[in-house]
PDB file of C-alpha atoms in Angstrom:
ATOM      1  CA  MET A   1      30.688   3.697 -21.031  1.00 53.00           C
ATOM      2  CA  GLN A   2      31.327   7.209 -20.964  1.00 65.00           C
ATOM      3  CA  THR A   3      30.977   9.139 -17.371  1.00 77.00           C
ATOM      4  CA  SER A   4      28.929  11.453 -19.073  1.00 89.00           C
ATOM      5  CA  ARG A   5      26.313   9.017 -20.376  1.00 90.00           C
ATOM      6  CA  VAL A   6      26.466   7.673 -17.239  1.00 93.00           C
ATOM      7  CA  ASP A   7      25.725  10.958 -15.603  1.00 93.00           C
ATOM      8  CA  GLU A   8      22.707  11.823 -18.108  1.00 93.00           C
ATOM      9  CA  LEU A   9      21.129   8.504 -17.451  1.00 95.00           C
ATOM     10  CA  ALA A  10      21.302   9.211 -13.642  1.00 95.00           C
ATOM     11  CA  VAL A  11      19.923  12.531 -13.864  1.00 95.00           C
ATOM     12  CA  ARG A  12      16.967  11.139 -16.491  1.00 95.00           C
ATOM     13  CA  PHE A  13      16.600   8.040 -13.995  1.00 97.00           C
ATOM     14  CA  THR A  14      16.569  10.626 -10.920  1.00 95.00           C
ATOM     15  CA  GLY A  15      13.307  12.147 -12.067  1.00 95.00           C
ATOM     16  CA  LEU A  16      11.766   8.777 -12.663  1.00 95.00           C
ATOM     17  CA  ARG A  17      12.631   7.338  -9.144  1.00 94.00           C
ATOM     18  CA  SER A  18       9.589   8.266  -7.169  1.00 91.00           C
ATOM     19  CA  ARG A  19       7.329   7.020  -9.808  1.00 91.00           C
ATOM     20  CA  LEU A  20       9.017   3.597 -10.460  1.00 95.00           C
ATOM     21  CA  THR A  21       8.764   3.689  -6.643  1.00 93.00           C
ATOM     22  CA  GLY A  22       5.314   3.790  -6.776  1.00 91.00           C
ATOM     23  CA  ILE A  23       4.596   1.483  -9.459  1.00 94.00           C
ATOM     24  CA  ALA A  24       6.684  -1.161  -7.502  1.00 95.00           C
ATOM     25  CA  TYR A  25       4.992  -0.295  -4.184  1.00 94.00           C
ATOM     26  CA  ALA A  26       1.782  -0.740  -5.734  1.00 94.00           C
ATOM     27  CA  MET A  27       2.545  -4.080  -6.983  1.00 95.00           C
ATOM     28  CA  LEU A  28       4.440  -5.126  -3.893  1.00 95.00           C
ATOM     29  CA  GLY A  29       3.055  -3.517  -0.664  1.00 94.00           C
ATOM     30  CA  THR A  30       6.038  -2.586   1.064  1.00 93.00           C
ATOM     31  CA  THR A  31       8.640   0.014   0.349  1.00 90.00           C
ATOM     32  CA  ALA A  32      11.728  -1.620   1.173  1.00 90.00           C
ATOM     33  CA  GLU A  33      10.788  -4.115  -1.719  1.00 94.00           C
ATOM     34  CA  ALA A  34       9.916  -1.474  -4.036  1.00 94.00           C
ATOM     35  CA  GLU A  35      13.124   0.429  -3.384  1.00 94.00           C
ATOM     36  CA  ASP A  36      15.058  -2.539  -3.972  1.00 96.00           C
ATOM     37  CA  VAL A  37      13.387  -3.388  -7.428  1.00 97.00           C
ATOM     38  CA  VAL A  38      14.073   0.468  -8.204  1.00 97.00           C
ATOM     39  CA  SER A  39      17.684   0.067  -7.335  1.00 97.00           C
ATOM     40  CA  ASP A  40      18.206  -3.223  -9.199  1.00 97.00           C
ATOM     41  CA  CYS A  41      16.342  -1.090 -12.549  1.00 98.00           C
ATOM     42  CA  TRP A  42      19.200   1.563 -12.546  1.00 97.00           C
ATOM     43  CA  LEU A  43      21.829  -1.432 -12.618  1.00 96.00           C
ATOM     44  CA  ARG A  44      19.838  -3.213 -15.440  1.00 97.00           C
ATOM     45  CA  LEU A  45      19.672   0.060 -17.341  1.00 97.00           C
ATOM     46  CA  VAL A  46      23.315   1.234 -17.033  1.00 96.00           C
ATOM     47  CA  ALA A  47      24.039  -2.336 -18.206  1.00 96.00           C
ATOM     48  CA  ALA A  48      21.538  -2.686 -21.189  1.00 96.00           C
ATOM     49  CA  ASP A  49      22.575   1.094 -22.415  1.00 95.00           C
ATOM     50  CA  GLU A  50      26.346  -0.235 -22.462  1.00 93.00           C
ATOM     51  CA  ARG A  51      25.347  -2.760 -25.222  1.00 94.00           C
ATOM     52  CA  GLU A  52      22.995  -0.474 -26.816  1.00 94.00           C
ATOM     53  CA  PRO A  53      21.611   2.960 -26.118  1.00 93.00           C
ATOM     54  CA  VAL A  54      18.172   3.065 -24.542  1.00 96.00           C
ATOM     55  CA  ARG A  55      16.360   5.892 -26.400  1.00 93.00           C
ATOM     56  CA  ASP A  56      13.310   5.882 -24.171  1.00 95.00           C
ATOM     57  CA  VAL A  57      14.259   5.597 -20.921  1.00 96.00           C
ATOM     58  CA  GLU A  58      10.876   5.732 -19.265  1.00 95.00           C
ATOM     59  CA  ALA A  59       9.487   3.585 -21.025  1.00 94.00           C
ATOM     60  CA  TRP A  60      12.316   0.646 -20.357  1.00 96.00           C
ATOM     61  CA  CYS A  61      12.669   1.500 -16.796  1.00 97.00           C
ATOM     62  CA  THR A  62       8.832   1.455 -16.644  1.00 95.00           C
ATOM     63  CA  VAL A  63       9.114  -2.412 -18.375  1.00 95.00           C
ATOM     64  CA  ALA A  64      11.866  -3.482 -16.490  1.00 97.00           C
ATOM     65  CA  THR A  65      10.502  -2.189 -13.113  1.00 97.00           C
ATOM     66  CA  SER A  66       7.211  -4.115 -13.605  1.00 96.00           C
ATOM     67  CA  ARG A  67       8.731  -7.103 -14.659  1.00 96.00           C
ATOM     68  CA  ARG A  68      11.254  -7.426 -11.855  1.00 96.00           C
ATOM     69  CA  ALA A  69       8.150  -6.321  -9.603  1.00 96.00           C
ATOM     70  CA  LEU A  70       6.406  -9.006 -10.956  1.00 96.00           C
ATOM     71  CA  ASP A  71       9.090 -11.715  -9.782  1.00 95.00           C
ATOM     72  CA  VAL A  72       9.480 -10.464  -6.829  1.00 95.00           C
ATOM     73  CA  LEU A  73       5.391 -10.715  -6.042  1.00 94.00           C
ATOM     74  CA  ARG A  74       5.718 -14.366  -6.971  1.00 93.00           C
ATOM     75  CA  SER A  75       8.234 -15.043  -4.666  1.00 91.00           C
ATOM     76  CA  ALA A  76       6.833 -13.174  -1.779  1.00 88.00           C
ATOM     77  CA  ARG A  77       3.214 -14.536  -2.145  1.00 82.00           C
ATOM     78  CA  VAL A  78       5.121 -17.982  -1.340  1.00 80.00           C
ATOM     79  CA  GLN A  79       6.331 -16.361   1.683  1.00 81.00           C
ATOM     80  CA  ARG A  80       3.341 -14.662   2.767  1.00 82.00           C
ATOM     81  CA  GLU A  81       1.615 -18.152   2.900  1.00 78.00           C
ATOM     82  CA  SER A  82       3.876 -18.773   6.332  1.00 81.00           C
ATOM     83  CA  TYR A  83       3.133 -15.134   8.066  1.00 88.00           C
ATOM     84  CA  VAL A  84       1.832 -15.271  11.394  1.00 89.00           C
ATOM     85  CA  GLY A  85      -1.781 -14.105  11.133  1.00 90.00           C
ATOM     86  CA  PRO A  86      -3.069 -11.381   8.138  1.00 92.00           C
ATOM     87  CA  TRP A  87      -0.647  -9.393   5.834  1.00 94.00           C
ATOM     88  CA  LEU A  88      -1.144  -6.048   5.265  1.00 96.00           C
ATOM     89  CA  PRO A  89       0.308  -3.752   3.255  1.00 95.00           C
ATOM     90  CA  GLU A  90       3.054  -1.459   4.516  1.00 94.00           C
ATOM     91  CA  PRO A  91       1.605   2.024   5.301  1.00 93.00           C
ATOM     92  CA  VAL A  92       2.573   4.932   3.362  1.00 90.00           C
ATOM     93  CA  VAL A  93       2.578   7.511   6.202  1.00 89.00           C
ATOM     94  CA  THR A  94       2.865  11.681   5.168  1.00 77.00           C
ATOM     95  CA  SER A  95       1.629  14.636   6.697  1.00 60.00           C
ATOM     96  CA  ALA A  96       2.682  18.392   7.478  1.00 41.00           C
ATOM     97  CA  GLY A  97       4.826  17.452  10.429  1.00 45.00           C
ATOM     98  CA  MET A  98       6.806  14.773   9.214  1.00 46.00           C
ATOM     99  CA  PRO A  99       9.937  15.481   7.581  1.00 45.00           C
ATOM    100  CA  VAL A 100      10.513  13.307   4.379  1.00 45.00           C
ATOM    101  CA  ASP A 101      13.603  13.155   1.955  1.00 45.00           C
ATOM    102  CA  PRO A 102      12.195  14.082  -1.188  1.00 43.00           C
ATOM    103  CA  ALA A 103      14.444  10.691  -2.640  1.00 42.00           C
ATOM    104  CA  ASP A 104      12.467   8.626  -0.540  1.00 43.00           C
ATOM    105  CA  ARG A 105       9.263   9.800  -1.167  1.00 46.00           C
ATOM    106  CA  VAL A 106       6.716   7.204  -2.887  1.00 52.00           C
ATOM    107  CA  THR A 107       4.702   8.768  -5.840  1.00 52.00           C
ATOM    108  CA  LEU A 108       1.231   7.341  -5.515  1.00 55.00           C
ATOM    109  CA  ASP A 109      -1.556   7.576  -7.324  1.00 52.00           C
ATOM    110  CA  GLU A 110      -4.809   9.014  -5.904  1.00 55.00           C
ATOM    111  CA  THR A 111      -6.652   6.288  -6.509  1.00 58.00           C
ATOM    112  CA  VAL A 112      -4.599   3.751  -4.976  1.00 77.00           C
ATOM    113  CA  SER A 113      -5.934   4.028  -1.172  1.00 87.00           C
ATOM    114  CA  TYR A 114      -5.023   1.748   1.396  1.00 92.00           C
ATOM    115  CA  ALA A 115      -8.364   0.147   1.303  1.00 90.00           C
ATOM    116  CA  LEU A 116      -7.763  -0.701  -2.076  1.00 91.00           C
ATOM    117  CA  MET A 117      -3.836  -1.866  -1.445  1.00 93.00           C
ATOM    118  CA  VAL A 118      -5.578  -4.371   0.739  1.00 93.00           C
ATOM    119  CA  VAL A 119      -8.153  -5.638  -1.759  1.00 93.00           C
ATOM    120  CA  LEU A 120      -5.116  -5.752  -4.358  1.00 94.00           C
ATOM    121  CA  GLU A 121      -3.504  -8.746  -2.115  1.00 92.00           C
ATOM    122  CA  THR A 122      -6.399 -10.983  -3.062  1.00 92.00           C
ATOM    123  CA  LEU A 123      -5.484 -11.083  -6.975  1.00 94.00           C
ATOM    124  CA  THR A 124      -3.000 -13.157  -8.339  1.00 94.00           C
ATOM    125  CA  PRO A 125       0.550 -11.804  -9.190  1.00 94.00           C
ATOM    126  CA  ALA A 126      -0.260 -11.547 -12.502  1.00 94.00           C
ATOM    127  CA  GLU A 127      -3.450 -10.199 -12.459  1.00 96.00           C
ATOM    128  CA  ARG A 128      -2.276  -7.419  -9.862  1.00 95.00           C
ATOM    129  CA  VAL A 129       0.326  -6.085 -12.150  1.00 95.00           C
ATOM    130  CA  VAL A 130      -2.033  -6.301 -15.214  1.00 96.00           C
ATOM    131  CA  TRP A 131      -4.443  -3.985 -13.110  1.00 95.00           C
ATOM    132  CA  VAL A 132      -1.984  -1.831 -11.525  1.00 94.00           C
ATOM    133  CA  LEU A 133      -0.293  -0.978 -14.915  1.00 94.00           C
ATOM    134  CA  HIS A 134      -3.315  -0.662 -17.156  1.00 94.00           C
ATOM    135  CA  GLU A 135      -6.222   0.739 -14.541  1.00 91.00           C
ATOM    136  CA  VAL A 136      -3.742   3.390 -12.890  1.00 88.00           C
ATOM    137  CA  PHE A 137      -0.588   3.982 -15.119  1.00 89.00           C
ATOM    138  CA  GLY A 138      -2.718   3.812 -18.329  1.00 90.00           C
ATOM    139  CA  MET A 139      -0.017   1.120 -19.801  1.00 93.00           C
ATOM    140  CA  PRO A 140      -1.832  -0.814 -23.444  1.00 94.00           C
ATOM    141  CA  PHE A 141      -2.384  -4.117 -23.299  1.00 94.00           C
ATOM    142  CA  PRO A 142       0.445  -4.420 -26.091  1.00 93.00           C
ATOM    143  CA  GLU A 143       2.926  -3.231 -23.860  1.00 92.00           C
ATOM    144  CA  LEU A 144       1.504  -5.283 -20.869  1.00 94.00           C
ATOM    145  CA  ALA A 145       1.828  -8.493 -22.462  1.00 95.00           C
ATOM    146  CA  THR A 146       5.694  -7.963 -22.961  1.00 92.00           C
ATOM    147  CA  VAL A 147       5.704  -7.378 -19.061  1.00 94.00           C
ATOM    148  CA  VAL A 148       3.515 -10.599 -17.972  1.00 93.00           C
ATOM    149  CA  GLY A 149       4.782 -12.618 -20.953  1.00 93.00           C
ATOM    150  CA  ARG A 150       1.200 -13.395 -22.123  1.00 94.00           C
ATOM    151  CA  SER A 151      -0.297 -12.492 -25.303  1.00 95.00           C
ATOM    152  CA  PRO A 152      -2.556  -9.163 -25.445  1.00 94.00           C
ATOM    153  CA  ALA A 153      -5.829 -11.173 -25.539  1.00 95.00           C
ATOM    154  CA  ALA A 154      -4.617 -13.082 -22.288  1.00 96.00           C
ATOM    155  CA  VAL A 155      -3.565 -10.023 -20.757  1.00 96.00           C
ATOM    156  CA  ARG A 156      -7.506  -8.628 -21.771  1.00 96.00           C
ATOM    157  CA  GLN A 157      -8.419 -11.516 -19.819  1.00 96.00           C
ATOM    158  CA  LEU A 158      -6.285 -11.062 -16.511  1.00 95.00           C
ATOM    159  CA  ALA A 159      -7.679  -7.338 -16.553  1.00 96.00           C
ATOM    160  CA  VAL A 160     -11.551  -8.399 -16.540  1.00 96.00           C
ATOM    161  CA  ARG A 161     -10.799 -11.084 -13.640  1.00 95.00           C
ATOM    162  CA  ALA A 162      -9.027  -8.604 -11.487  1.00 95.00           C
ATOM    163  CA  ARG A 163     -11.288  -5.906 -12.454  1.00 94.00           C
ATOM    164  CA  GLY A 164     -14.240  -7.873 -11.078  1.00 94.00           C
ATOM    165  CA  HIS A 165     -12.054  -8.890  -8.046  1.00 92.00           C
ATOM    166  CA  VAL A 166     -11.597  -5.308  -7.376  1.00 92.00           C
ATOM    167  CA  ALA A 167     -14.967  -4.160  -7.839  1.00 89.00           C
ATOM    168  CA  ALA A 168     -15.809  -6.750  -5.421  1.00 87.00           C
ATOM    169  CA  GLY A 169     -13.582  -5.987  -2.638  1.00 85.00           C
ATOM    170  CA  ALA A 170     -13.607  -2.422  -2.773  1.00 75.00           C
ATOM    171  CA  PRO A 171     -16.375   0.204  -1.768  1.00 69.00           C
ATOM    172  CA  ARG A 172     -18.817   1.086  -4.398  1.00 64.00           C
ATOM    173  CA  ILE A 173     -19.437   4.295  -3.049  1.00 60.00           C
ATOM    174  CA  ASP A 174     -16.649   6.884  -2.777  1.00 67.00           C
ATOM    175  CA  VAL A 175     -16.542   9.116   0.368  1.00 77.00           C
ATOM    176  CA  ALA A 176     -15.682  12.607   0.348  1.00 83.00           C
ATOM    177  CA  ALA A 177     -12.477  13.742   2.366  1.00 82.00           C
ATOM    178  CA  GLN A 178     -14.004  15.809   4.964  1.00 87.00           C
ATOM    179  CA  ASP A 179     -16.628  12.885   5.355  1.00 89.00           C
ATOM    180  CA  HIS A 180     -13.919  10.415   5.578  1.00 90.00           C
ATOM    181  CA  THR A 181     -11.881  12.253   8.260  1.00 90.00           C
ATOM    182  CA  ARG A 182     -14.950  13.396  10.436  1.00 92.00           C
ATOM    183  CA  ALA A 183     -15.819   9.190  10.701  1.00 93.00           C
ATOM    184  CA  VAL A 184     -12.140   8.989  11.647  1.00 93.00           C
ATOM    185  CA  ALA A 185     -12.314  11.779  14.075  1.00 94.00           C
ATOM    186  CA  ALA A 186     -15.601  10.323  15.526  1.00 95.00           C
ATOM    187  CA  PHE A 187     -14.441   6.442  15.678  1.00 95.00           C
ATOM    188  CA  LEU A 188     -11.128   7.729  17.700  1.00 93.00           C
ATOM    189  CA  ALA A 189     -13.572   9.967  20.004  1.00 94.00           C
ATOM    190  CA  ALA A 190     -15.612   6.807  20.876  1.00 95.00           C
ATOM    191  CA  ALA A 191     -12.536   4.677  21.306  1.00 92.00           C
ATOM    192  CA  GLY A 192     -10.690   6.913  23.476  1.00 90.00           C
ATOM    193  CA  GLU A 193     -13.992   7.648  25.809  1.00 91.00           C
ATOM    194  CA  GLY A 194     -14.831   3.762  25.901  1.00 93.00           C
ATOM    195  CA  ASP A 195     -18.081   4.534  24.569  1.00 95.00           C
ATOM    196  CA  LEU A 196     -19.070   1.021  23.371  1.00 97.00           C
ATOM    197  CA  ALA A 197     -22.447   1.933  22.232  1.00 97.00           C
ATOM    198  CA  GLY A 198     -21.317   5.172  20.293  1.00 96.00           C
ATOM    199  CA  LEU A 199     -18.444   2.867  18.502  1.00 97.00           C
ATOM    200  CA  ILE A 200     -20.815   0.466  17.597  1.00 97.00           C
ATOM    201  CA  ALA A 201     -23.321   3.217  15.811  1.00 97.00           C
ATOM    202  CA  LEU A 202     -20.234   4.283  13.778  1.00 97.00           C
ATOM    203  CA  LEU A 203     -19.558   0.473  12.735  1.00 98.00           C
ATOM    204  CA  ASP A 204     -21.417  -1.121   9.822  1.00 96.00           C
ATOM    205  CA  PRO A 205     -23.118  -4.714  11.468  1.00 97.00           C
ATOM    206  CA  ASP A 206     -20.722  -6.327   8.833  1.00 96.00           C
ATOM    207  CA  VAL A 207     -17.888  -4.476  10.015  1.00 97.00           C
ATOM    208  CA  VAL A 208     -14.087  -6.669   9.639  1.00 97.00           C
ATOM    209  CA  LEU A 209     -11.142  -5.850  11.465  1.00 97.00           C
ATOM    210  CA  THR A 210      -7.939  -7.105  10.653  1.00 97.00           C
ATOM    211  CA  SER A 211      -4.599  -6.780  12.590  1.00 96.00           C
ATOM    212  CA  ASP A 212      -0.903  -7.250  11.424  1.00 96.00           C
ATOM    213  CA  GLY A 213       1.496  -7.966  14.066  1.00 93.00           C
ATOM    214  CA  GLY A 214       3.752 -10.097  11.872  1.00 89.00           C
ATOM    215  CA  GLY A 215       4.099 -12.335  14.850  1.00 88.00           C
ATOM    216  CA  GLN A 216       6.224 -10.004  16.737  1.00 88.00           C
ATOM    217  CA  VAL A 217       3.259  -8.336  18.660  1.00 88.00           C
ATOM    218  CA  SER A 218      -0.045  -9.097  19.784  1.00 84.00           C
ATOM    219  CA  ALA A 219      -2.600  -9.216  17.632  1.00 89.00           C
ATOM    220  CA  ALA A 220      -5.737 -10.802  16.283  1.00 90.00           C
ATOM    221  CA  ARG A 221      -4.434 -13.895  14.132  1.00 91.00           C
ATOM    222  CA  ARG A 222      -7.346 -13.833  12.804  1.00 93.00           C
ATOM    223  CA  PRO A 223     -10.143 -11.184  11.239  1.00 96.00           C
ATOM    224  CA  VAL A 224     -12.568 -10.099  13.421  1.00 97.00           C
ATOM    225  CA  HIS A 225     -16.284  -9.715  12.016  1.00 97.00           C
ATOM    226  CA  GLY A 226     -19.242  -7.761  13.694  1.00 98.00           C
ATOM    227  CA  ALA A 227     -19.658  -4.751  15.001  1.00 98.00           C
ATOM    228  CA  ASP A 228     -19.973  -5.959  18.582  1.00 97.00           C
ATOM    229  CA  ARG A 229     -17.097  -8.016  18.225  1.00 97.00           C
ATOM    230  CA  VAL A 230     -14.968  -5.267  16.513  1.00 97.00           C
ATOM    231  CA  ALA A 231     -16.133  -2.366  18.819  1.00 97.00           C
ATOM    232  CA  ARG A 232     -15.207  -4.521  22.056  1.00 96.00           C
ATOM    233  CA  PHE A 233     -11.875  -5.425  20.376  1.00 95.00           C
ATOM    234  CA  LEU A 234     -11.117  -1.461  19.480  1.00 95.00           C
ATOM    235  CA  LEU A 235     -11.716  -0.734  23.193  1.00 94.00           C
ATOM    236  CA  GLY A 236      -9.616  -3.305  24.702  1.00 92.00           C
ATOM    237  CA  LEU A 237      -6.967  -2.389  22.468  1.00 89.00           C
ATOM    238  CA  ALA A 238      -7.116   1.255  23.463  1.00 87.00           C
ATOM    239  CA  SER A 239      -7.569   0.454  27.334  1.00 86.00           C
ATOM    240  CA  LYS A 240      -4.121  -0.875  26.999  1.00 82.00           C
ATOM    241  CA  VAL A 241      -2.414   2.262  25.485  1.00 78.00           C
ATOM    242  CA  GLU A 242      -4.379   5.021  26.451  1.00 71.00           C
ATOM    243  CA  HIS A 243      -2.453   6.464  29.183  1.00 73.00           C
ATOM    244  CA  VAL A 244       0.720   6.088  27.377  1.00 75.00           C
ATOM    245  CA  ALA A 245      -0.296   6.654  23.706  1.00 79.00           C
ATOM    246  CA  GLN A 246      -0.890   9.831  21.659  1.00 88.00           C
ATOM    247  CA  VAL A 247      -3.317   9.489  18.916  1.00 89.00           C
ATOM    248  CA  ARG A 248      -2.747  11.211  16.066  1.00 88.00           C
ATOM    249  CA  LEU A 249      -4.480  11.956  12.448  1.00 91.00           C
ATOM    250  CA  VAL A 250      -2.275  11.482   9.558  1.00 90.00           C
ATOM    251  CA  SER A 251      -2.235  10.938   5.794  1.00 90.00           C
ATOM    252  CA  LEU A 252      -2.262   6.985   4.962  1.00 91.00           C
ATOM    253  CA  ASN A 253      -1.800   6.202   1.449  1.00 89.00           C
ATOM    254  CA  GLY A 254      -3.263   9.570   0.474  1.00 84.00           C
ATOM    255  CA  GLY A 255      -6.285   9.388   2.974  1.00 86.00           C
ATOM    256  CA  PRO A 256      -7.357   9.842   6.376  1.00 90.00           C
ATOM    257  CA  GLY A 257      -5.835   7.476   8.762  1.00 93.00           C
ATOM    258  CA  PHE A 258      -4.283   7.443  12.239  1.00 94.00           C
ATOM    259  CA  THR A 259      -1.254   6.111  14.458  1.00 93.00           C
ATOM    260  CA  PHE A 260      -0.509   5.386  18.054  1.00 92.00           C
ATOM    261  CA  VAL A 261       2.588   7.534  19.292  1.00 90.00           C
ATOM    262  CA  VAL A 262       4.467   5.697  22.193  1.00 87.00           C
ATOM    263  CA  ASP A 263       7.713   7.420  23.691  1.00 85.00           C
ATOM    264  CA  GLY A 264       8.182   9.134  20.090  1.00 84.00           C
ATOM    265  CA  ALA A 265       7.818   5.772  18.090  1.00 88.00           C
ATOM    266  CA  VAL A 266       4.922   4.949  16.049  1.00 91.00           C
ATOM    267  CA  HIS A 267       3.552   1.589  17.478  1.00 91.00           C
ATOM    268  CA  LEU A 268       0.493   1.450  15.128  1.00 94.00           C
ATOM    269  CA  VAL A 269      -0.908   2.696  11.889  1.00 95.00           C
ATOM    270  CA  GLY A 270      -4.745   2.481  11.708  1.00 96.00           C
ATOM    271  CA  SER A 271      -6.852   2.649   8.252  1.00 95.00           C
ATOM    272  CA  LEU A 272     -10.977   2.973   8.019  1.00 95.00           C
ATOM    273  CA  THR A 273     -12.804   2.173   4.951  1.00 93.00           C
ATOM    274  CA  VAL A 274     -15.861   4.343   5.185  1.00 92.00           C
ATOM    275  CA  VAL A 275     -19.182   3.737   3.268  1.00 90.00           C
ATOM    276  CA  GLU A 276     -22.357   5.305   3.815  1.00 87.00           C
ATOM    277  CA  GLY A 277     -21.045   7.099   7.004  1.00 88.00           C
ATOM    278  CA  ARG A 278     -20.223   3.713   8.398  1.00 93.00           C
ATOM    279  CA  VAL A 279     -16.868   2.255   8.940  1.00 95.00           C
ATOM    280  CA  ARG A 280     -17.051  -1.486   6.618  1.00 94.00           C
ATOM    281  CA  ARG A 281     -13.247  -2.283   7.433  1.00 95.00           C
ATOM    282  CA  VAL A 282     -10.643  -1.471  10.044  1.00 97.00           C
ATOM    283  CA  ASP A 283      -7.078  -2.314   9.073  1.00 97.00           C
ATOM    284  CA  LEU A 284      -4.272  -2.074  12.086  1.00 97.00           C
ATOM    285  CA  VAL A 285      -0.572  -2.487  10.793  1.00 96.00           C
ATOM    286  CA  LEU A 286       1.203  -3.144  14.424  1.00 94.00           C
ATOM    287  CA  ALA A 287       4.234  -5.520  12.799  1.00 94.00           C
ATOM    288  CA  PRO A 288       7.398  -3.072  14.109  1.00 92.00           C
ATOM    289  CA  ASP A 289       9.123  -4.370  10.476  1.00 90.00           C
ATOM    290  CA  LYS A 290       6.283  -1.909   8.710  1.00 92.00           C
ATOM    291  CA  LEU A 291       6.443   0.824  11.278  1.00 91.00           C
ATOM    292  CA  GLY A 292      10.163   1.225  11.480  1.00 84.00           C
ATOM    293  CA  ARG A 293      10.488   4.152   8.902  1.00 79.00           C
ATOM    294  CA  LEU A 294       7.661   6.012  10.419  1.00 80.00           C
ATOM    295  CA  SER A 295       8.426   9.640  12.317  1.00 50.00           C
ATOM    296  CA  ALA A 296       6.406  10.633  15.393  1.00 38.00           C
ATOM    297  CA  GLY A 297       6.138  13.762  13.566  1.00 41.00           C
ATOM    298  CA  THR A 298       2.635  13.638  12.479  1.00 38.00           C
ATOM    299  CA  SER A 299      -0.040  15.972  12.603  1.00 36.00           C
ATOM    300  CA  PRO A 300      -1.881  17.339  16.187  1.00 33.00           C
ATOM    301  CA  ALA A 301      -3.439  14.762  18.253  1.00 33.00           C
ATOM    302  CA  ALA A 302      -6.842  13.635  17.479  1.00 34.00           C
ATOM    303  CA  ARG A 303      -7.844  13.763  21.219  1.00 32.00           C
TER     304      ARG A 303
END
C-alpha cells in the first residue's frame, strides 16, 4: 500500500478513535480491552484496504470494532465467572484537575452512566452488543445482523429482551445532576463524620452495595443488602482510611462520583445510584488493576 494512502487512513482513523473506544468500552467494561480492540481494528483496516479500498471508513470500523468486541466479550464472560468476588466495570474518571491525553480519552455517550454499565453486565454478550449499538449509537437492525451473525428478526428479539433487562435493572427516575451531586456530598459527609443514623437516612431501605477488590485487596465477596448493613459496612471502611485518605468528588462516567486518594494514588472509586433522593446502589471499585490509570489530580476534596 502506498504511504500516502496509509497516511490518509491514519488521519481518518485517528478522528474516529475516541468514538470507537467508547463503543468498545460500553460493550466490554474495561478501557484496556477496548483499546486493544480498537488497535486491532486499525490493523484490520489497513489489511482490508490493501485488498480493496474501503470507501466508508467510519462504517467499516464501527462494524469491525463491534465484531471484535463481541468476540472478546464472549471470552471475557468465561474468565469473569472465576473472578474473585463481584466484577464491576472499570471506571472512567475525569475532572478539571486531571490531565488527560486527548488520544487516550474515551468518548462516552451521556446516557452510558456507571450505573447503566453495571446493569449491562447482566445481559448476554449478544444482547449487550445489540443494546449498545442500537440504543446508544443508532445502528439499524440490518447492520446489527451482520455484527452478531443473526437475522434482522432475531436481532429485534435480542433488542426487546435487552431493553427489558435494562428497564428492570436501571433506575426508572432520572435525577438532576445537581441533586445527584448533593446526594453524593451528603453521603460522603455522613460517612466521614461516622454518622450512622444520618447515613441510614440517606440510603434506600433496599440499598445494595457491591465492592470489587479483584481478590487483591480487602472487599466484600458478596453484595451487601439493606440500609443498616450497608451503612455499617461503609462506616467500617471509612474508619480504616479516614486519617490517611483524601476523599474527592470526581466525574465518573459523566456523572458524580468520588475517590479515596492515599499518598497520591487512587485506592477506591465510588458510584452512587440515586432514586427519589435516596441512594439505591453503592458500587465501589478497589481492584488495583482497574485503578492504575487514574491520577490523583482530581477536583477539590469533599471534606
